[in-house]
Short mmCIF file of C-alpha atoms and ligand atoms in Angstrom, two decimals:
data_model
loop_
_atom_site.label_atom_id
_atom_site.label_comp_id
_atom_site.label_asym_id
_atom_site.label_seq_id
_atom_site.Cartn_x
_atom_site.Cartn_y
_atom_site.Cartn_z
CA UNK K 19 -33.30 -44.71 -19.34
CA UNK K 20 -35.69 -42.58 -21.39
CA UNK K 21 -34.57 -39.15 -22.63
CA UNK K 22 -36.15 -35.97 -23.97
CA UNK K 23 -34.26 -33.51 -26.11
CA UNK K 24 -34.60 -29.86 -25.09
CA UNK K 25 -33.50 -26.98 -27.23
CA UNK K 26 -33.36 -23.68 -25.42
CA UNK K 27 -32.43 -20.15 -26.31
CA UNK K 28 -31.32 -18.37 -23.18
CA UNK K 29 -31.43 -14.61 -22.65
CA UNK K 30 -28.07 -13.18 -21.62
CA UNK K 31 -29.30 -10.87 -18.91
CA UNK K 32 -26.25 -10.30 -16.72
CA UNK K 33 -22.55 -9.70 -17.06
CA UNK K 34 -19.69 -9.72 -14.56
CA UNK K 35 -15.94 -9.94 -14.18
CA UNK K 36 -16.02 -12.69 -11.56
CA UNK K 37 -18.88 -15.11 -11.01
CA UNK K 38 -18.78 -16.95 -7.69
CA UNK K 39 -21.19 -19.90 -7.65
CA UNK K 40 -22.39 -20.86 -4.16
CA UNK K 41 -22.83 -18.60 -1.15
CA UNK K 42 -21.38 -20.73 1.64
CA UNK K 43 -18.37 -19.61 3.67
CA UNK K 44 -16.02 -20.31 0.74
CA UNK K 45 -18.22 -18.31 -1.63
CA UNK K 46 -18.54 -15.39 0.78
CA UNK K 47 -14.75 -15.29 1.17
CA UNK K 48 -14.16 -15.66 -2.58
CA UNK K 49 -16.57 -12.86 -3.51
CA UNK K 50 -15.10 -10.45 -0.95
CA UNK K 51 -11.54 -11.34 -1.97
CA UNK K 52 -12.32 -10.86 -5.67
CA UNK K 53 -13.83 -7.45 -5.04
CA UNK K 54 -11.00 -6.32 -2.79
CA UNK K 55 -8.44 -7.53 -5.33
CA UNK K 56 -9.93 -5.18 -7.91
CA UNK K 57 -12.68 -7.03 -9.79
CA UNK K 58 -15.29 -4.44 -10.72
CA UNK K 59 -18.41 -6.54 -11.08
CA UNK K 60 -18.64 -9.57 -8.82
CA UNK K 61 -21.75 -11.73 -8.78
CA UNK K 62 -22.35 -14.27 -6.02
CA UNK K 63 -24.96 -16.90 -6.91
CA UNK K 64 -26.85 -18.69 -4.18
CA UNK K 65 -29.59 -21.18 -4.91
CA UNK K 66 -31.24 -20.77 -1.49
CA UNK K 67 -32.24 -17.51 0.19
CA UNK K 68 -29.63 -17.34 2.92
CA UNK K 69 -25.87 -16.96 2.85
CA UNK K 70 -23.54 -19.30 4.71
CA UNK K 71 -24.42 -22.73 3.32
CA UNK K 72 -23.75 -25.54 5.77
CA UNK K 73 -22.45 -23.09 8.36
CA UNK K 74 -25.83 -21.34 8.62
CA UNK K 75 -28.66 -23.14 6.79
CA UNK K 76 -27.02 -26.45 7.75
CA UNK K 77 -26.71 -25.33 11.41
CA UNK K 78 -23.03 -26.28 11.52
CA UNK K 79 -22.36 -23.37 13.81
CA UNK K 80 -18.98 -24.34 15.18
CA UNK K 81 -16.24 -22.25 13.53
CA UNK K 82 -13.39 -24.67 14.02
CA UNK K 83 -9.85 -23.78 14.96
CA UNK K 84 -7.81 -20.97 13.49
CA UNK K 85 -4.88 -22.22 15.60
CA UNK K 86 -2.49 -25.16 15.82
CA UNK K 87 -3.54 -26.28 19.31
CA UNK K 88 -0.24 -25.14 20.84
CA UNK K 89 -1.43 -21.56 21.23
CA UNK K 90 -0.34 -20.21 17.82
CA UNK K 91 -2.71 -18.67 15.31
CA UNK K 92 -2.44 -20.23 11.84
CA UNK K 93 -5.35 -18.89 9.76
CA UNK K 94 -5.41 -15.13 9.23
CA UNK K 95 -6.95 -12.90 6.57
CA UNK K 96 -10.60 -13.50 5.74
CA UNK K 97 -10.68 -16.68 7.84
CA UNK K 98 -10.14 -14.49 10.90
CA UNK K 99 -12.33 -11.63 9.65
CA UNK K 100 -15.29 -13.96 9.05
CA UNK K 101 -14.69 -15.64 12.41
CA UNK K 102 -15.06 -12.25 14.09
CA UNK K 103 -18.01 -11.32 11.89
CA UNK K 104 -19.81 -14.51 12.92
CA UNK K 105 -19.79 -13.36 16.55
CA UNK K 106 -20.08 -9.61 16.04
CA UNK K 107 -23.36 -9.66 17.99
CA UNK K 108 -22.30 -12.31 20.47
CA UNK K 109 -21.15 -15.90 20.52
CA UNK K 110 -23.51 -18.74 21.31
CA UNK K 111 -20.89 -20.80 23.14
CA UNK K 112 -17.18 -21.68 23.32
CA UNK K 113 -16.10 -17.99 23.36
CA UNK K 114 -12.28 -18.10 23.05
CA UNK K 115 -11.41 -15.54 25.74
CA UNK K 116 -7.67 -16.13 25.68
CA UNK K 117 -7.64 -15.45 21.93
CA UNK K 118 -9.93 -12.45 21.68
CA UNK K 119 -9.45 -10.69 24.98
CA UNK K 120 -5.71 -11.11 25.38
CA UNK K 121 -3.97 -14.19 26.65
CA UNK K 122 -0.59 -15.84 26.82
CA UNK K 123 0.50 -18.66 24.52
CA UNK K 124 0.09 -21.03 27.48
CA UNK K 125 -3.48 -19.87 28.05
CA UNK K 126 -4.22 -20.12 24.32
CA UNK K 127 -2.82 -23.64 24.22
CA UNK K 128 -5.47 -24.74 26.72
CA UNK K 129 -8.38 -24.01 24.36
CA UNK K 130 -8.39 -23.84 20.61
CA UNK K 131 -9.27 -20.65 18.72
CA UNK K 132 -12.81 -21.75 17.83
CA UNK K 133 -16.30 -20.55 18.62
CA UNK K 134 -19.99 -21.38 18.33
CA UNK K 135 -21.84 -18.61 16.51
CA UNK K 136 -25.48 -17.87 15.78
CA UNK K 137 -26.38 -19.00 12.26
CA UNK K 138 -28.94 -16.32 11.50
CA UNK K 139 -26.79 -13.44 12.77
CA UNK K 140 -23.84 -14.70 10.74
CA UNK K 141 -25.94 -14.97 7.57
CA UNK K 142 -27.36 -11.47 8.01
CA UNK K 143 -23.98 -9.94 8.84
CA UNK K 144 -22.36 -11.65 5.84
CA UNK K 145 -25.07 -10.32 3.52
CA UNK K 146 -24.63 -6.81 4.88
CA UNK K 147 -20.85 -7.01 4.40
CA UNK K 148 -21.21 -8.24 0.81
CA UNK K 149 -23.56 -5.36 0.00
CA UNK K 150 -21.16 -2.88 1.58
CA UNK K 151 -18.37 -4.30 -0.57
CA UNK K 152 -20.50 -3.75 -3.70
CA UNK K 153 -21.04 -7.42 -4.53
CA UNK K 154 -24.22 -8.42 -6.36
CA UNK K 155 -25.82 -11.30 -4.47
CA UNK K 156 -28.35 -13.29 -6.50
CA UNK K 157 -30.61 -15.49 -4.38
CA UNK K 158 -32.73 -18.33 -5.68
CA UNK K 159 -30.23 -18.60 -8.53
CA UNK K 160 -28.92 -22.09 -9.24
CA UNK K 161 -26.02 -22.54 -11.62
CA UNK K 162 -27.39 -25.21 -13.95
CA UNK K 163 -25.16 -25.08 -17.03
CA UNK K 164 -22.10 -23.40 -18.48
CA UNK K 165 -21.18 -22.32 -21.96
CA UNK K 166 -17.57 -23.18 -22.72
CA UNK K 167 -15.51 -21.94 -25.67
CA UNK K 168 -11.79 -22.60 -26.14
CA UNK K 169 -11.61 -24.16 -22.67
CA UNK K 170 -13.06 -21.04 -21.06
CA UNK K 171 -16.42 -20.54 -19.43
CA UNK K 172 -18.02 -17.65 -21.30
CA UNK K 173 -21.39 -17.88 -19.55
CA UNK K 174 -22.87 -19.38 -16.42
CA UNK K 175 -26.49 -20.35 -16.93
CA UNK K 176 -28.77 -19.90 -13.96
CA UNK K 177 -32.31 -20.89 -13.18
CA UNK K 178 -34.41 -18.87 -10.78
CA UNK K 179 -37.79 -17.22 -10.58
CA UNK K 180 -36.94 -15.29 -13.75
CA UNK K 181 -36.50 -18.57 -15.59
CA UNK K 182 -33.34 -19.63 -17.35
CA UNK K 183 -30.84 -16.80 -17.88
CA UNK K 184 -27.19 -16.42 -18.82
CA UNK K 185 -24.48 -14.47 -17.04
CA UNK K 186 -21.66 -13.47 -19.36
CA UNK K 187 -18.36 -13.88 -17.56
CA UNK K 188 -15.64 -11.52 -18.73
CA UNK K 189 -13.04 -12.94 -16.35
CA UNK K 190 -13.24 -16.01 -14.17
CA UNK K 191 -15.58 -18.34 -12.34
CA UNK K 192 -15.14 -19.71 -8.82
CA UNK K 193 -16.99 -22.91 -7.99
CA UNK K 194 -17.97 -22.77 -4.33
CA UNK K 195 -21.03 -24.99 -4.63
CA UNK K 196 -19.50 -27.50 -2.19
CA UNK K 197 -20.22 -30.28 -4.68
CA UNK K 198 -18.11 -29.05 -7.62
CA UNK K 199 -21.33 -28.59 -9.61
CA UNK K 200 -19.82 -26.02 -11.96
CA UNK K 201 -16.73 -28.18 -12.55
CA UNK K 202 -19.00 -31.04 -13.53
CA UNK K 203 -21.19 -28.83 -15.74
CA UNK K 204 -18.18 -27.32 -17.52
CA UNK K 205 -16.48 -30.65 -18.16
CA UNK K 206 -13.61 -30.30 -15.67
CA UNK K 207 -12.32 -33.55 -14.21
CA UNK K 208 -13.93 -34.39 -10.87
CA UNK K 209 -13.75 -37.20 -8.30
CA UNK K 210 -16.33 -38.48 -5.84
CA UNK K 211 -15.86 -39.25 -2.15
CA UNK K 212 -15.56 -43.02 -2.00
CA UNK K 213 -16.80 -43.82 1.51
CA UNK K 214 -20.01 -41.76 1.36
CA UNK K 215 -21.53 -39.54 4.03
CA UNK K 216 -22.79 -40.48 7.45
CA UNK K 217 -26.23 -39.35 8.49
CA UNK K 218 -26.47 -35.96 10.17
CA UNK K 219 -29.62 -34.05 11.07
CA UNK K 220 -28.99 -31.21 13.47
CA UNK K 221 -31.54 -28.93 15.07
CA UNK K 222 -31.81 -26.13 17.58
CA UNK K 223 -34.25 -26.30 20.44
CA UNK K 224 -35.20 -24.21 23.42
CA UNK K 225 -35.70 -25.91 26.76
CA UNK K 226 -36.09 -24.21 30.11
CA UNK K 227 -35.42 -20.90 28.35
CA UNK K 228 -32.04 -22.04 27.00
CA UNK K 229 -31.10 -22.36 23.32
CA UNK K 230 -29.24 -25.58 22.53
CA UNK K 231 -27.79 -27.19 19.41
CA UNK K 232 -28.72 -30.88 19.19
CA UNK K 233 -26.48 -32.97 16.94
CA UNK K 234 -28.32 -36.04 15.74
CA UNK K 235 -26.20 -38.22 13.48
CA UNK K 236 -23.55 -40.88 13.21
CA UNK K 237 -20.61 -39.87 15.38
CA UNK K 238 -17.27 -41.65 15.76
CA UNK K 239 -16.49 -40.08 19.10
CA UNK K 240 -18.62 -37.47 20.74
CA UNK K 241 -19.17 -37.20 24.43
CA UNK K 242 -21.21 -34.00 24.09
CA UNK K 243 -24.50 -34.34 25.99
CA UNK K 244 -26.33 -32.85 23.01
CA UNK K 245 -24.94 -35.37 20.51
CA UNK K 246 -26.92 -38.51 19.71
CA UNK K 247 -25.28 -41.36 17.81
CA UNK K 248 -27.72 -43.02 15.41
CA UNK K 249 -25.44 -46.05 14.89
CA UNK K 250 -26.65 -46.27 11.29
CA UNK K 251 -24.46 -48.06 8.77
CA UNK K 252 -25.95 -46.35 5.72
CA UNK K 253 -23.76 -43.97 3.70
CA UNK K 254 -24.84 -41.36 1.13
CA UNK K 255 -23.06 -39.97 -1.93
CA UNK K 256 -25.04 -36.72 -1.89
CA UNK K 257 -25.05 -36.68 -5.69
CA UNK K 258 -28.44 -38.13 -6.53
CA UNK K 259 -31.73 -36.26 -6.03
CA UNK K 260 -33.67 -39.32 -4.97
CA UNK K 261 -30.98 -40.46 -2.55
CA UNK K 262 -30.62 -37.00 -0.96
CA UNK K 263 -34.38 -36.77 -0.52
CA UNK K 264 -34.42 -40.16 1.20
CA UNK K 265 -31.44 -39.19 3.40
CA UNK K 266 -33.07 -35.93 4.48
CA UNK K 267 -36.31 -37.72 5.41
CA UNK K 268 -34.46 -40.40 7.39
CA UNK K 269 -32.72 -37.54 9.17
CA UNK K 270 -35.96 -35.70 9.88
CA UNK K 271 -37.51 -38.82 11.32
CA UNK K 272 -34.48 -39.37 13.59
CA UNK K 273 -34.66 -35.72 14.62
CA UNK K 274 -38.32 -36.05 15.58
CA UNK K 275 -37.61 -39.20 17.62
CA UNK K 276 -34.76 -37.41 19.33
CA UNK K 277 -36.95 -34.45 20.20
CA UNK K 278 -39.69 -36.66 21.65
CA UNK K 279 -37.15 -38.68 23.66
CA UNK K 280 -35.64 -35.52 25.07
CA UNK K 281 -39.10 -34.25 25.94
CA UNK K 282 -39.36 -37.21 28.29
CA UNK K 283 -36.67 -35.45 30.35
CA UNK K 284 -37.30 -31.78 29.50
CA UNK K 285 -40.99 -31.49 28.73
CA UNK K 286 -40.92 -27.90 27.46
CA UNK K 287 -38.32 -28.56 24.70
CA UNK K 288 -39.42 -27.05 21.39
CA UNK K 289 -37.44 -27.06 18.14
CA UNK K 290 -36.75 -23.57 16.82
CA UNK K 291 -34.69 -24.32 13.70
CA UNK K 292 -33.95 -27.41 11.69
CA UNK K 293 -31.25 -27.73 9.07
CA UNK K 294 -32.65 -26.58 5.73
CA UNK K 295 -29.94 -27.99 3.49
CA UNK K 296 -28.65 -31.57 3.45
CA UNK K 297 -25.81 -32.06 5.90
CA UNK K 298 -23.27 -33.59 3.54
CA UNK K 299 -19.59 -33.34 4.29
CA UNK K 300 -17.83 -34.69 1.21
CA UNK K 301 -19.45 -35.40 -2.13
CA UNK K 302 -17.68 -34.41 -5.33
CA UNK K 303 -14.52 -32.38 -5.81
CA UNK K 304 -12.29 -31.06 -8.53
CA UNK K 305 -9.55 -33.44 -9.67
CA UNK K 306 -7.18 -30.55 -10.07
CA UNK K 307 -3.72 -29.77 -11.37
CA UNK K 308 -2.47 -30.98 -7.97
CA UNK K 309 -4.13 -33.18 -5.35
CA UNK K 310 -2.98 -32.61 -1.79
CA UNK K 311 -2.60 -35.55 0.60
CA UNK K 312 -2.83 -35.92 4.36
CA UNK K 313 0.89 -36.64 4.92
CA UNK K 314 1.98 -33.32 3.37
CA UNK K 315 2.32 -31.66 6.78
CA UNK K 316 4.77 -28.76 6.64
CA UNK K 317 5.50 -29.34 2.95
CA UNK K 318 6.43 -26.02 1.35
CA UNK K 319 4.89 -25.31 -2.04
CA UNK K 320 6.19 -22.57 -4.32
CA UNK K 321 2.57 -21.70 -5.08
CA UNK K 322 1.34 -21.65 -1.47
CA UNK K 323 -1.63 -19.31 -0.97
CA UNK K 324 -2.31 -19.87 2.72
CA UNK K 325 -1.79 -22.12 5.70
CA UNK K 326 -4.20 -24.06 7.86
CA UNK K 327 -4.17 -26.41 10.85
CA UNK K 328 -5.70 -29.85 11.32
CA UNK K 329 -8.86 -29.49 13.44
CA UNK K 330 -8.58 -33.15 14.43
CA UNK K 331 -5.03 -33.00 15.79
CA UNK K 332 -2.84 -30.66 17.74
CA UNK K 333 0.26 -29.54 15.84
CA UNK K 334 0.12 -30.19 12.09
CA UNK K 335 0.21 -27.19 9.78
CA UNK K 336 -0.40 -27.43 6.03
CA UNK K 337 0.25 -25.02 3.21
CA UNK K 338 -2.46 -24.67 0.59
CA UNK K 339 -1.01 -25.10 -2.93
CA UNK K 340 -2.78 -22.91 -5.48
CA UNK K 341 -2.61 -25.83 -7.95
CA UNK K 342 -5.20 -27.65 -5.79
CA UNK K 343 -7.67 -24.88 -6.70
CA UNK K 344 -7.75 -25.19 -10.49
CA UNK K 345 -7.85 -27.99 -13.04
CA UNK K 346 -6.25 -28.71 -16.36
CA UNK K 347 -9.39 -28.63 -18.48
CA UNK K 348 -11.01 -25.20 -17.96
CA UNK K 349 -8.66 -22.22 -17.90
CA UNK K 350 -10.80 -19.68 -16.04
CA UNK K 351 -12.38 -21.95 -13.42
CA UNK K 352 -11.15 -22.17 -9.81
CA UNK K 353 -12.66 -23.96 -6.84
CA UNK K 354 -12.75 -23.23 -3.12
CA UNK K 355 -14.25 -24.69 0.02
CA UNK K 356 -15.19 -28.31 0.43
CA UNK K 357 -14.59 -29.22 -3.22
CA UNK K 358 -10.89 -28.41 -3.65
CA UNK K 359 -8.50 -31.02 -5.02
CA UNK K 360 -7.46 -33.22 -2.08
CA UNK K 361 -7.38 -36.95 -1.41
CA UNK K 362 -10.21 -38.61 0.50
CA UNK K 363 -8.10 -38.63 3.71
CA UNK K 364 -7.21 -34.95 3.37
CA UNK K 365 -10.80 -33.95 2.55
CA UNK K 366 -11.87 -34.27 6.16
CA UNK K 367 -9.23 -31.68 7.11
CA UNK K 368 -9.85 -29.12 4.36
CA UNK K 369 -13.67 -29.16 4.38
CA UNK K 370 -14.05 -27.23 7.64
CA UNK K 371 -15.11 -23.60 7.88
CA UNK K 372 -11.74 -21.87 8.47
CA UNK K 373 -10.04 -23.77 5.66
CA UNK K 374 -12.98 -23.02 3.33
CA UNK K 375 -12.39 -19.33 4.08
CA UNK K 376 -8.65 -19.69 3.36
CA UNK K 377 -9.23 -21.36 -0.02
CA UNK K 378 -12.08 -18.94 -0.78
CA UNK K 379 -9.85 -15.93 -0.20
CA UNK K 380 -7.11 -17.34 -2.44
CA UNK K 381 -9.43 -18.39 -5.27
CA UNK K 382 -11.38 -15.12 -5.20
CA UNK K 383 -8.28 -12.92 -5.27
CA UNK K 384 -6.84 -15.03 -8.10
CA UNK K 385 -10.10 -14.72 -10.05
CA UNK K 386 -9.82 -10.94 -9.94
CA UNK K 387 -6.27 -11.11 -11.29
CA UNK K 388 -6.43 -13.55 -14.16
CA UNK K 389 -8.56 -15.75 -16.38
CA UNK K 390 -6.05 -18.52 -16.98
CA UNK K 391 -5.17 -19.96 -13.61
CA UNK K 392 -2.41 -22.27 -14.82
CA UNK K 393 -0.53 -19.17 -15.99
CA UNK K 394 -1.25 -16.86 -13.09
CA UNK K 395 1.47 -14.53 -11.87
CA UNK K 396 1.76 -16.45 -8.60
CA UNK K 397 4.16 -13.96 -7.01
CA UNK K 398 1.64 -11.17 -7.59
CA UNK K 399 -1.13 -13.26 -6.04
CA UNK K 400 1.06 -14.20 -3.09
CA UNK K 401 2.15 -10.64 -2.42
CA UNK K 402 -1.48 -9.48 -2.59
CA UNK K 403 -2.48 -12.17 -0.07
CA UNK K 404 0.40 -11.22 2.23
CA UNK K 405 -0.83 -7.61 2.10
CA UNK K 406 -4.25 -8.91 3.16
CA UNK K 407 -2.64 -10.46 6.23
CA UNK K 408 -2.55 -14.05 4.96
CA UNK K 409 0.43 -16.22 5.95
CA UNK K 410 1.76 -18.35 3.12
CA UNK K 411 4.27 -20.50 4.97
CA UNK K 412 4.47 -21.97 8.44
CA UNK K 413 6.10 -19.03 10.19
CA UNK K 414 6.53 -21.15 13.33
CA UNK K 415 9.30 -23.17 11.70
CA UNK K 416 11.48 -20.07 11.65
CA UNK K 417 11.04 -19.38 15.37
C1 LIG I 10 -22.79 -32.65 9.82
C2 LIG I 10 -21.65 -31.72 9.58
C3 LIG I 10 -20.91 -31.26 10.64
C4 LIG I 10 -19.86 -30.38 10.44
N1 LIG I 10 -19.20 -29.87 11.52
C5 LIG I 10 -18.33 -28.84 11.34
C6 LIG I 10 -17.84 -28.12 12.45
O1 LIG I 10 -18.16 -28.41 13.59
N2 LIG I 10 -17.00 -27.07 12.19
C7 LIG I 10 -16.58 -26.74 10.94
O2 LIG I 10 -15.78 -25.79 10.80
N3 LIG I 10 -17.04 -27.41 9.87
C8 LIG I 10 -17.92 -28.42 10.03
N4 LIG I 10 -18.47 -29.06 8.96
C9 LIG I 10 -18.00 -28.71 7.61
C10 LIG I 10 -18.41 -27.33 7.16
O3 LIG I 10 -19.62 -26.92 7.72
C11 LIG I 10 -18.60 -27.26 5.66
O4 LIG I 10 -17.78 -28.14 4.98
C12 LIG I 10 -18.32 -25.85 5.16
O5 LIG I 10 -19.19 -24.95 5.83
C13 LIG I 10 -18.48 -25.85 3.67
O6 LIG I 10 -18.45 -24.55 3.14
P1 LIG I 10 -18.55 -24.35 1.58
O7 LIG I 10 -18.74 -22.90 1.37
O8 LIG I 10 -17.41 -25.02 0.90
O9 LIG I 10 -19.82 -25.18 1.11
P2 LIG I 10 -21.34 -25.11 1.55
O10 LIG I 10 -21.50 -24.66 2.93
O11 LIG I 10 -21.91 -26.43 1.15
O12 LIG I 10 -21.93 -23.96 0.62
C14 LIG I 10 -22.26 -24.17 -0.72
C15 LIG I 10 -23.33 -23.16 -1.08
O13 LIG I 10 -23.57 -23.22 -2.47
C16 LIG I 10 -24.96 -23.29 -2.72
N5 LIG I 10 -25.09 -24.04 -3.98
C17 LIG I 10 -24.87 -25.36 -4.17
N6 LIG I 10 -25.02 -25.68 -5.46
C18 LIG I 10 -25.34 -24.52 -6.09
C19 LIG I 10 -25.62 -24.20 -7.45
N7 LIG I 10 -25.57 -25.14 -8.41
N8 LIG I 10 -25.92 -22.93 -7.76
C20 LIG I 10 -25.97 -21.96 -6.80
N9 LIG I 10 -25.72 -22.23 -5.50
C21 LIG I 10 -25.39 -23.48 -5.16
C22 LIG I 10 -25.56 -23.99 -1.53
O14 LIG I 10 -26.92 -23.66 -1.35
C23 LIG I 10 -24.67 -23.45 -0.40
O15 LIG I 10 -25.17 -22.26 0.16
C24 LIG I 10 -19.53 -29.96 9.12
C25 LIG I 10 -20.28 -30.43 8.04
C26 LIG I 10 -21.34 -31.29 8.27
C27 LIG I 10 -22.16 -31.74 7.09
#
């Protein structure tokens, strides 16, 4: 490969206590948690111009279960607050009546505590909430480099319309890019998802006056009438510009075919939104101080910072160990969302929206409290999270 050498002098234009990189659900939760835990200046960087990441721009509008499937709520705190925020102006589908309008455990066991929300309303409501909380949201700002001294990130370098600029970080950084971009840039150990991603290219359309989500992609099992299985063997790492561009275009072409096929049945179908970010589930993650595995159901960790269910199964409850949110290399860097430190099998469980909110809340609160995560006062963090309504251990075991 050919190389060019660049030498750049970057203006240090901004400063903050906590810099959250990536404005998906994990980043939204992390920024709010950092602010509420006492960080004065919190910056949330988002490379696009909409908050929510996959959940909004990616049209993944199904906020999966906050419950265990037996009628017990598992995720509380910001996971529940953001769930309610997503449907503040109405749910699109799957409204969980027994959970939100009163219901018995038996009624709640019949349908999981999940909902389909409107992407645009969620993004706008999230932005309004962040502004109310006093968080500085920077759009069109990609984290492209870090400056590291003594194993600490001193600056996050961004590129946006203003060019290349540095943000001095007085405290900590939370990587919520989904792809562990900041970990990679700072030299933290990372790992890639071995199997690669299946194609997904979702869109919304209106037919006969009704708004519908059409899920075009490779599905293992999906009997939803709006899901189309592409039966495509190709898999994508999501870590190469050329490959992502190819994947997106294959997806767009499949989406167009799907639309035209559906028009054969419903002639007035028009697309109203297509996914504007690549629909990648698992790409790169932190290889952290601890890596959680799928068989660790009900394992109690002394550094638990939340609990979450398995959206794929009824019953299992996991604790989230804080040591899966930071690495050994960079002292003031934490991760949250779909790039936390878990095995490939566990990744599919922790990447979903409610769990991203749980890890986001924990990482954000921790970032407000310390800048050396391996030496955090874990009891202080845990008691703060409990005060925010988060459950640290599976309370059902005691019942
Ligand atoms: C096809 C598909 C179907 C899914 N189905 C469901 C489902 O039904 N229910 C469910 O709960 N979950 C589902 N998921 C998973 C879930 O949507 C995501 O894993 C979750 O929303 C991830 O949140 P996040 O905040 O960790 O990351 P993301 O949503 O990926 O957010 C990362 C954000 O960071 C920004 N960013 C990235 N790099 C940078 C950078 N360098 N600088 C600045 N900003 C950056 C991105 O623009 C993005 O906004 C699905 C995912 C896919 C792909």
